[in-house]
PDB file of C-alpha atoms in Angstrom:
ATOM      1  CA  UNK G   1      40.731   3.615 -89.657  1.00  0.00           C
ATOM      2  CA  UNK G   2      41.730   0.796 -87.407  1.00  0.00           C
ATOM      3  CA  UNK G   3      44.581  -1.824 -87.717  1.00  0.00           C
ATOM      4  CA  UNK G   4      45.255  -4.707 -85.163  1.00  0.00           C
ATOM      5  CA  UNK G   5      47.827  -6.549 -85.048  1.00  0.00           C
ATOM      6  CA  UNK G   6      47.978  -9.841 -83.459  1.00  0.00           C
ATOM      7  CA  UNK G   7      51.039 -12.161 -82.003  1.00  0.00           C
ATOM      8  CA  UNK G   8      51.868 -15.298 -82.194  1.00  0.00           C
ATOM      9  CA  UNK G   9      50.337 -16.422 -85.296  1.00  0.00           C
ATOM     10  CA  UNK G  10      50.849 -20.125 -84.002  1.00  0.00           C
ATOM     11  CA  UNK G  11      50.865 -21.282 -80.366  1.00  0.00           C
ATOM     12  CA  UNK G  12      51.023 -24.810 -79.243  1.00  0.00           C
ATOM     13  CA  UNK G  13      51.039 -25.505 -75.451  1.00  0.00           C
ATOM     14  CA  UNK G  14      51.090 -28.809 -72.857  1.00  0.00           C
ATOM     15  CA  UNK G  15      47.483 -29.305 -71.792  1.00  0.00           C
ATOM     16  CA  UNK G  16      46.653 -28.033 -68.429  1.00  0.00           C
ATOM     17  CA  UNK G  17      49.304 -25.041 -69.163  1.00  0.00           C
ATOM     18  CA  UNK G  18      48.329 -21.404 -69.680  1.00  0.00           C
ATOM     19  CA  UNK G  19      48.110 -19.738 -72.665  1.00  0.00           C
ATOM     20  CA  UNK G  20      48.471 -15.970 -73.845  1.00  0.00           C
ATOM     21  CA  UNK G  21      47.395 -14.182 -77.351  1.00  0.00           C
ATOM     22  CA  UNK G  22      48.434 -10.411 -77.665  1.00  0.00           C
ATOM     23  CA  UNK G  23      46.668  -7.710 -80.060  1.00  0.00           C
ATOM     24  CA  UNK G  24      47.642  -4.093 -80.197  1.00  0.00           C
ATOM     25  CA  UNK G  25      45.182  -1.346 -81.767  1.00  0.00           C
ATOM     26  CA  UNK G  26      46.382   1.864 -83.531  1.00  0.00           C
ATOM     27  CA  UNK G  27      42.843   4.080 -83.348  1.00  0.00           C
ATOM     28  CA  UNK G  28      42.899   5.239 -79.922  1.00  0.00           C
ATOM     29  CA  UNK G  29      38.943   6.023 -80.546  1.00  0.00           C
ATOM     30  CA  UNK G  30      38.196   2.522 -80.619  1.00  0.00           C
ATOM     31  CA  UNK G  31      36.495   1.274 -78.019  1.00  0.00           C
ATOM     32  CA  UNK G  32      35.078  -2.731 -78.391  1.00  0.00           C
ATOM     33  CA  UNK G  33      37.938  -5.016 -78.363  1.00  0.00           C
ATOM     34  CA  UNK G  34      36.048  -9.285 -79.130  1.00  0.00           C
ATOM     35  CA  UNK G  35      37.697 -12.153 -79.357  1.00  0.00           C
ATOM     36  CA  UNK G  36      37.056 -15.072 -81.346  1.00  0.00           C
ATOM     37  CA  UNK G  37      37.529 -18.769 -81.893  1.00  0.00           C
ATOM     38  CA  UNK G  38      37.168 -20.525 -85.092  1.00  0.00           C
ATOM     39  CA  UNK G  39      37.371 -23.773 -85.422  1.00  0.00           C
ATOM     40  CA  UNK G  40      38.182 -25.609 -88.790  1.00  0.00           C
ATOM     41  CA  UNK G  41      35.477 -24.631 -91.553  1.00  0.00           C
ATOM     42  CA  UNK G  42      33.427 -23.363 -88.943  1.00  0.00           C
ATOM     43  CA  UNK G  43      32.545 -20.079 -88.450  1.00  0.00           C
ATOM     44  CA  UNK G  44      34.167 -17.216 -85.864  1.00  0.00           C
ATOM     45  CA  UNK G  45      32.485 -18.148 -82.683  1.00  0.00           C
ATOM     46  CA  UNK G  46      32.894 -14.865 -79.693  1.00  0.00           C
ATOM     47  CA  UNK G  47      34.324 -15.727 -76.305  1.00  0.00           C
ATOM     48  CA  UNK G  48      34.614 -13.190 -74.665  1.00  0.00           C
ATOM     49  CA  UNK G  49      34.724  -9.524 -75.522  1.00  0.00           C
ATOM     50  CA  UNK G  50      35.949  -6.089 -73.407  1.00  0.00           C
ATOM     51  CA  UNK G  51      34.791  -2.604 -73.864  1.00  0.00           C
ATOM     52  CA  UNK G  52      37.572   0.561 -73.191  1.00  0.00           C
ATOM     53  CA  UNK G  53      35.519   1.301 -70.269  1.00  0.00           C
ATOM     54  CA  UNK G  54      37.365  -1.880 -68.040  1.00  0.00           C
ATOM     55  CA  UNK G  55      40.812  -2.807 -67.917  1.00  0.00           C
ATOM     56  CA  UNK G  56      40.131  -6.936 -67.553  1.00  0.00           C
ATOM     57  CA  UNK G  57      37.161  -9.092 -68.046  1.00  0.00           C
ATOM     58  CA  UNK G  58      37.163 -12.935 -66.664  1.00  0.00           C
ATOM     59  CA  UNK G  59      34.938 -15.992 -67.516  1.00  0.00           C
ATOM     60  CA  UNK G  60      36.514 -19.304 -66.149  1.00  0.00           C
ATOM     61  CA  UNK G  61      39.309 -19.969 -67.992  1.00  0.00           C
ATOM     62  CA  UNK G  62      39.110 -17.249 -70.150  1.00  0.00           C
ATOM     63  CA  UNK G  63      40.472 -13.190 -69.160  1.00  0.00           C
ATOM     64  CA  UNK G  64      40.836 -10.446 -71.633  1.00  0.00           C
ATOM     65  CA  UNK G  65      42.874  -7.982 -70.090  1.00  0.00           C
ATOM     66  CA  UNK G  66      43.274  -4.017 -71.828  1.00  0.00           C
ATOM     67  CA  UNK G  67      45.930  -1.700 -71.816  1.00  0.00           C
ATOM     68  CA  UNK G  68      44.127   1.627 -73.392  1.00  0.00           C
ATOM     69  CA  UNK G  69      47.644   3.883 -73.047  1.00  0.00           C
ATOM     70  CA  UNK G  70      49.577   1.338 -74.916  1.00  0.00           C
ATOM     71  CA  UNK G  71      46.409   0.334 -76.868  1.00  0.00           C
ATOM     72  CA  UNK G  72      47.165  -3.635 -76.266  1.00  0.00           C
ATOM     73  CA  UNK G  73      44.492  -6.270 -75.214  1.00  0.00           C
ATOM     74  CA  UNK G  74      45.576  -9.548 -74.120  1.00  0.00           C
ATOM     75  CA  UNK G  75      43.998 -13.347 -74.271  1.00  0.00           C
ATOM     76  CA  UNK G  76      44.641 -15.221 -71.303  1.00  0.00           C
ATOM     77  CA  UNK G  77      43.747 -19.030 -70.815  1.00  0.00           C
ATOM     78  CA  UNK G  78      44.507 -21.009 -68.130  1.00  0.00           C
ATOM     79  CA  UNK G  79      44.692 -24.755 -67.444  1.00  0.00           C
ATOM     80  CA  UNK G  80      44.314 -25.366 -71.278  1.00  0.00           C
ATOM     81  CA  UNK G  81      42.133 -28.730 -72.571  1.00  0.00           C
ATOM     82  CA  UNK G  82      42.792 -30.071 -76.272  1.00  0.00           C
ATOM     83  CA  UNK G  83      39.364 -28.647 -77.098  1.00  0.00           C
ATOM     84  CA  UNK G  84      40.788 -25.429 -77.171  1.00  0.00           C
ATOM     85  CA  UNK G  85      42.425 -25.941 -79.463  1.00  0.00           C
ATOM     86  CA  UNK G  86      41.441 -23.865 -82.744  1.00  0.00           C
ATOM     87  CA  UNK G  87      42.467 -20.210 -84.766  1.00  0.00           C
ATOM     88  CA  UNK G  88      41.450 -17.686 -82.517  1.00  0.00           C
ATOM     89  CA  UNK G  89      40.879 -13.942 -83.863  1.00  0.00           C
ATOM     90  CA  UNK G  90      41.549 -10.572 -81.989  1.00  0.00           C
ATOM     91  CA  UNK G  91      39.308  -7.690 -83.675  1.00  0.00           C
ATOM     92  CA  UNK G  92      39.353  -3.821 -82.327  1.00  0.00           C
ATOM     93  CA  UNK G  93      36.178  -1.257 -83.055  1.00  0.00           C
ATOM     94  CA  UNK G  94      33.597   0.787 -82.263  1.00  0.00           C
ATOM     95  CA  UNK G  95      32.659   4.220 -81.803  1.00  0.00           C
ATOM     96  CA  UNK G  96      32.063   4.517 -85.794  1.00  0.00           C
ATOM     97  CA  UNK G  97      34.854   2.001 -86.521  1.00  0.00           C
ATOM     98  CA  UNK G  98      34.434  -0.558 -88.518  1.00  0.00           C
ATOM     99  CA  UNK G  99      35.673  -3.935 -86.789  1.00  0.00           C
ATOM    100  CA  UNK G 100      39.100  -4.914 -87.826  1.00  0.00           C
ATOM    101  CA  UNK G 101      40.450  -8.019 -87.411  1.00  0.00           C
ATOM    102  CA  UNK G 102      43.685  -9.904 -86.416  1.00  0.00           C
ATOM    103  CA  UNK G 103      45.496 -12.103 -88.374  1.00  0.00           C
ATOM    104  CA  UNK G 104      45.061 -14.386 -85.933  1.00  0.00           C
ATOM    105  CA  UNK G 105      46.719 -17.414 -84.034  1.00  0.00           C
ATOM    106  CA  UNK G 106      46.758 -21.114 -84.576  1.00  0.00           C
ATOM    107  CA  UNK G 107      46.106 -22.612 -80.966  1.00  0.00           C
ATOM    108  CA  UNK G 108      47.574 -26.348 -80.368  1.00  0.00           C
ATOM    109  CA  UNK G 109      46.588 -27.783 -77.183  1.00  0.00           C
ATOM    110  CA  UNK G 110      48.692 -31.242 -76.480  1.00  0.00           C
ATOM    111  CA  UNK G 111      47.177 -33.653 -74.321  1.00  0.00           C
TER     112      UNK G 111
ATOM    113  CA  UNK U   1      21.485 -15.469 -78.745  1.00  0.00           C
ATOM    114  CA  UNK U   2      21.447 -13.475 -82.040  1.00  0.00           C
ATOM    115  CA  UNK U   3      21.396 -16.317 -84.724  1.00  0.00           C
ATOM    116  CA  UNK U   4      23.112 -15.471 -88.490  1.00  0.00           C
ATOM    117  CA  UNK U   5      22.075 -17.456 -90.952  1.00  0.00           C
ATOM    118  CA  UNK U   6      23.902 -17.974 -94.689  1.00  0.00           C
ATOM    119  CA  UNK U   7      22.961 -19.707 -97.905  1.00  0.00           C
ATOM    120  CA  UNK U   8      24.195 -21.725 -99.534  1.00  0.00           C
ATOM    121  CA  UNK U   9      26.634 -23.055 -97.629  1.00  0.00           C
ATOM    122  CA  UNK U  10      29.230 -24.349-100.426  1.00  0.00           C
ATOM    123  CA  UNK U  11      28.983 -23.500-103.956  1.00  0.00           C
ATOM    124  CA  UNK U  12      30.560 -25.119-106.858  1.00  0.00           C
ATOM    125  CA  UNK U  13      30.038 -23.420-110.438  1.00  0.00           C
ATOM    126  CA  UNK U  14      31.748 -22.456-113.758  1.00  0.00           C
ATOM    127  CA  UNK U  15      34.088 -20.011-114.477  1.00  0.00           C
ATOM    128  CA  UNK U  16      32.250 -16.932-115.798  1.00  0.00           C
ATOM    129  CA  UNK U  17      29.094 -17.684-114.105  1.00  0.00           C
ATOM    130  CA  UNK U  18      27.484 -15.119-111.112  1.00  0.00           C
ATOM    131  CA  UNK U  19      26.872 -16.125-107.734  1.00  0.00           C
ATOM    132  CA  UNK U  20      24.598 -15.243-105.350  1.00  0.00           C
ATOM    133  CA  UNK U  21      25.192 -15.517-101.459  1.00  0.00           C
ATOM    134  CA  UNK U  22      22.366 -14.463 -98.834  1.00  0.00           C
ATOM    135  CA  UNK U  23      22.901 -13.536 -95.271  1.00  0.00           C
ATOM    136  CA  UNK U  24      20.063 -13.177 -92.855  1.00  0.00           C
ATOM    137  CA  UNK U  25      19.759 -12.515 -89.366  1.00  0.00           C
ATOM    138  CA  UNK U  26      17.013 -14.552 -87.572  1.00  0.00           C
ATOM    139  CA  UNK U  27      16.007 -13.294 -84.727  1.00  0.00           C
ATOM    140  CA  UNK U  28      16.887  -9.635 -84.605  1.00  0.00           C
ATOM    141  CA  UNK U  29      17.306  -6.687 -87.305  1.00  0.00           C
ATOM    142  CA  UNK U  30      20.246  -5.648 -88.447  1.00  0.00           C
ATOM    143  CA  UNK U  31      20.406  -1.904 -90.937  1.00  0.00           C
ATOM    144  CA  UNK U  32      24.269  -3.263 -90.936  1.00  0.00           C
ATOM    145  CA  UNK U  33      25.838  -6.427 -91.806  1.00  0.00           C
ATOM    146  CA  UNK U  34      29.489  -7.248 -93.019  1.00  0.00           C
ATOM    147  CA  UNK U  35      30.915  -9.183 -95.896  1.00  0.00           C
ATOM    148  CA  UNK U  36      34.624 -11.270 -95.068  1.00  0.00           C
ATOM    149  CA  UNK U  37      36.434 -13.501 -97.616  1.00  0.00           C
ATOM    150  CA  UNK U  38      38.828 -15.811 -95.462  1.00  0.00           C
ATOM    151  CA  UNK U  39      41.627 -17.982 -97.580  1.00  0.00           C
ATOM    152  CA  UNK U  40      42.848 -20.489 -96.287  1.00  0.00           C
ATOM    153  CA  UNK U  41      44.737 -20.143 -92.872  1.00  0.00           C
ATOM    154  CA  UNK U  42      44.348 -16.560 -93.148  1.00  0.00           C
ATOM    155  CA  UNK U  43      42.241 -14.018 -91.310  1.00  0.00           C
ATOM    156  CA  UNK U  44      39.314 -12.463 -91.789  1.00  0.00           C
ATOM    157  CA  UNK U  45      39.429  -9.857 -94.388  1.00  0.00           C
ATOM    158  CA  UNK U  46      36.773  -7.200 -94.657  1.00  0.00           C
ATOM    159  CA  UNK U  47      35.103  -6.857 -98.360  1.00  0.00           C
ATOM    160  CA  UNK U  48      32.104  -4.462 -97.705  1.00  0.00           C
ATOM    161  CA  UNK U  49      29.624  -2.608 -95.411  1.00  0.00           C
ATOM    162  CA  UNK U  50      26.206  -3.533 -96.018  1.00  0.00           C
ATOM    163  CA  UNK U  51      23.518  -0.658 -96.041  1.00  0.00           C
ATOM    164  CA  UNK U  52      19.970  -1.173 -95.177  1.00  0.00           C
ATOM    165  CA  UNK U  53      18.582   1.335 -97.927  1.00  0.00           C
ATOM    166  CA  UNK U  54      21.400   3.008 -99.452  1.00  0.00           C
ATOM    167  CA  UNK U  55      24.614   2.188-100.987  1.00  0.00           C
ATOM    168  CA  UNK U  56      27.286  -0.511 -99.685  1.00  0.00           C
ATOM    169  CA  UNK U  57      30.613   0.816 -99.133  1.00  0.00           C
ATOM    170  CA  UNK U  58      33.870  -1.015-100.258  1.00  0.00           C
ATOM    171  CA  UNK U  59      37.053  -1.714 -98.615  1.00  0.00           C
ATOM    172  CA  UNK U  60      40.168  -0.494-100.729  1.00  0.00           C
ATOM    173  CA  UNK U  61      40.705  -2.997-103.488  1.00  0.00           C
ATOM    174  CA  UNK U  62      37.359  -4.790-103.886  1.00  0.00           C
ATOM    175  CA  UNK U  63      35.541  -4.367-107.134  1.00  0.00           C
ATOM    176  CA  UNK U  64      31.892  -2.962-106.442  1.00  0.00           C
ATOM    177  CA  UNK U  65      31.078  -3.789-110.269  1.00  0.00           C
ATOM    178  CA  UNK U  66      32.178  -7.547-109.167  1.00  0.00           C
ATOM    179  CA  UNK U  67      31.256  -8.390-105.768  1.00  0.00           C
ATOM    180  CA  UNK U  68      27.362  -6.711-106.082  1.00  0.00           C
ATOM    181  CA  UNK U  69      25.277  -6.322-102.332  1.00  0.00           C
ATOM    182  CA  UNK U  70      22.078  -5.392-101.723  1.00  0.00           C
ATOM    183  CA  UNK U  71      20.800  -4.853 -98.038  1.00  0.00           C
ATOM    184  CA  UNK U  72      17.010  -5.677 -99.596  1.00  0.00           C
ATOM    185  CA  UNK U  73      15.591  -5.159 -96.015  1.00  0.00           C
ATOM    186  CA  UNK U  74      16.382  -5.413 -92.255  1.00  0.00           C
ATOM    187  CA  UNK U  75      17.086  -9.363 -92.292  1.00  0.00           C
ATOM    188  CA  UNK U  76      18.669  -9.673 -95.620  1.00  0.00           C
ATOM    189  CA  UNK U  77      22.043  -8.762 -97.355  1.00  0.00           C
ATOM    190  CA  UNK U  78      22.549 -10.559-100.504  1.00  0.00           C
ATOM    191  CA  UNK U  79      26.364 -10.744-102.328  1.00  0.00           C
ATOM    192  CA  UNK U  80      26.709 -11.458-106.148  1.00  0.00           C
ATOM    193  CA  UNK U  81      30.152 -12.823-107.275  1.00  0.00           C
ATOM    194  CA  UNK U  82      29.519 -11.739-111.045  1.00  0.00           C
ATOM    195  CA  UNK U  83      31.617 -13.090-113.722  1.00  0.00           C
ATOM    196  CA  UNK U  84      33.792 -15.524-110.852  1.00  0.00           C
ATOM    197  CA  UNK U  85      36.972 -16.514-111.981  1.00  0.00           C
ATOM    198  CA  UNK U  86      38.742 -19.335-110.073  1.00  0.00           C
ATOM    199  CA  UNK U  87      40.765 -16.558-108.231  1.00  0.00           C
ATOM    200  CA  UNK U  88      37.372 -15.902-106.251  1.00  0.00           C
ATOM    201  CA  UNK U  89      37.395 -19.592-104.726  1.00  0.00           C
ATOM    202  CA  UNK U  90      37.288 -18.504-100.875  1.00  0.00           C
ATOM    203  CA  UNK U  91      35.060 -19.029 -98.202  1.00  0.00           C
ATOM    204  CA  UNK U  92      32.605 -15.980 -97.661  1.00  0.00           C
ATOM    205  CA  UNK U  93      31.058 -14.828 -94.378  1.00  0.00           C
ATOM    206  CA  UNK U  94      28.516 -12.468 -93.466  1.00  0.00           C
ATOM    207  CA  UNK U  95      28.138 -11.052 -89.823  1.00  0.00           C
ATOM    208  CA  UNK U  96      25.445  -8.603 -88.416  1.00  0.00           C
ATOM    209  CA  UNK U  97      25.876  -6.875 -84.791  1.00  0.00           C
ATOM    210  CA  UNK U  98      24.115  -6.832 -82.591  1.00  0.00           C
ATOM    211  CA  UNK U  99      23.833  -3.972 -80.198  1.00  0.00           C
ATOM    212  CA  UNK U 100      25.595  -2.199 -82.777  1.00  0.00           C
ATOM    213  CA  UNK U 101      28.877  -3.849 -81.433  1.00  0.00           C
ATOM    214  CA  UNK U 102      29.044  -8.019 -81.301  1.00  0.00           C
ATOM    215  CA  UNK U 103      29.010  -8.817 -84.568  1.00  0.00           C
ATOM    216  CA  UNK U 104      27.350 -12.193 -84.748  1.00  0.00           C
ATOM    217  CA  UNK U 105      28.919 -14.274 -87.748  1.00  0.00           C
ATOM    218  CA  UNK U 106      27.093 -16.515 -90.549  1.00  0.00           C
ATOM    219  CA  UNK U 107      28.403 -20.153 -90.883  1.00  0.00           C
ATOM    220  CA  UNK U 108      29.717 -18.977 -94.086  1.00  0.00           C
ATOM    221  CA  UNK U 109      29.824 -20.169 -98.239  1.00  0.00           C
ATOM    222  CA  UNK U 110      32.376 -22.121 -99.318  1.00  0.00           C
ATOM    223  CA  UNK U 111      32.582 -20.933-103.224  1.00  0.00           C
ATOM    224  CA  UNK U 112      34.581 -22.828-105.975  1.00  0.00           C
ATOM    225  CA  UNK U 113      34.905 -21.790-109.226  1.00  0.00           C
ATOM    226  CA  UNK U 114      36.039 -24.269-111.863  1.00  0.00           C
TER     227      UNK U 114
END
C-alpha cells in the first residue's frame, strides 16, 4: 500500500512571501497526487491536484510540481495573503490505491 | 462541482449508545466512498472502504463489529459507532470520488460521547 509523508508539519511565512510544502510517496504505482486545504472545522477543500503523467501543474498562485524517480511532489505558493492561511494535506493514489494522506502542515500567513 | 453531503453534522450522546452517520453524494454516484476520523490537529486517517453492494473493507486496527457501514445504494454510505465510548469523540468525514480519482469530501460529524 501507499505511505506519504509530508514536511513541515508547521509553516508560518511574511505575507506576500512564497511558500513550499513537500510530500514523498513510497508506491511507485501510484499515480494521482491532490492537495488539500482545510480550514478550521471545515472540511478538506482540493486545490489543485497532478497526475504521474506531468511533471508540474500551475493555477495562479498555486504549482504542484512531481518528481516520479524520487517519488516527491511539491506545493508551491507564491506571493502568500493571510487567507491562506490554513492545514493543508498532501495525499498520493490511484491506479487501485487507496488515497493516503499526509500528516499535513499548519500554514501561518502574517500580514 | 461534485457536492458531498453528511448528517448530522455534530453529535452529542451517552456513553454506550450507537450512532449513526450518513454520507451522500448529491449530484453524482459514487459505488465507493471513504470513511476518515481526524483528532484534533492531526491528519486524516483512513477507517474504511465503502462498497456499493458487498462488504466494506477495514483499515488495520478498526473494529468492523464497532464502526458498522453499509453502502445501501449509489448515493448513500451510512457509519454506525455502536456501543461509543468517549474514546470515539472525533470528527468523522466521508468522501466519494469522483472520476474514480478526486475524492470530494463531506463537511464532516463532529461526535461526542459523554
Amino acid at each position: 500500500g501507499e505511505n506519504v509523508e509530508q514536511h513541515p508539519s508547521t509553516l508560518s511565512v511574511q505575507e506576500g512571501d512564497s511558500a513550499v510544502i513537500k510530500c514523498t510517496y513510497s508506491d511507485s504505482a501510484s499515480n494521482y497526487f491532490p492537495w488539500y486545504k482545510q480550514e478550521l472545522g471545515k472540511r478538506p477543500q482540493l486545490i489543485i491536484d497532478i497526475r504521474s503523467n506531468v511533471g508540474e501543474k500551475k493555477d495562479q498562485r498555486i504549482a504542484v510540481t512531481l518528481n516520479k524517480t524520487a517519488k516527491h511532489f511539491s506545493l508551491h505558493i507564491t506571493e502568500t495573503q493571510p487567507e491562506d492561511s490554513a492545514v493543508y494535506f498532501c495525499a498520493g493514489g490511484g491506479n487501485n490505491n487507496d488515497m493516503r494522506f499526509g500528516a499535513g502542515t499548519r500554514l501561518t500567513v502574517k500580514p | 462541482g461534485a457536492v458531498v453531503s453528511q448528517h448530522p453534522s455534530w453529535v452529542i450522546c451517552k456513553s454506550g449508545t450507537s450512532v449513526k452517520i450518513e454520507c451522500r453524494s448529491l449530484d453524482f454516484q459514487a459505488t465507493t466512498m471513504f470513511w476518515y476520523r481526524q483528532f484534533p490537529k492531526q491528519s486524516l486517517m483512513l477507517m474504511a472502504t465503502s462498497n456499493e453492494g458487498s462488504k466494506a473493507t477495514y483499515e488495520q486496527g478498526v473494529e468492523k463489529d464497532k464502526f458498522l457501514i453499509n453502502h445501501a445504494s449509489l448515493t448513500l454510505s451510512t457509519l454506525t459507532v455502536t456501543s461509543a465510548h468517549p474514546e470515539d469523540s472525533s470528527f468523522y468525514i466521508c468522501s466519494a470520488p469522483l472520476y474514480q480519482e478526486t475524492q470530494y469530501f463531506g463537511p464532516g460529524t463532529r461526535l461526542l460521547v459523554l
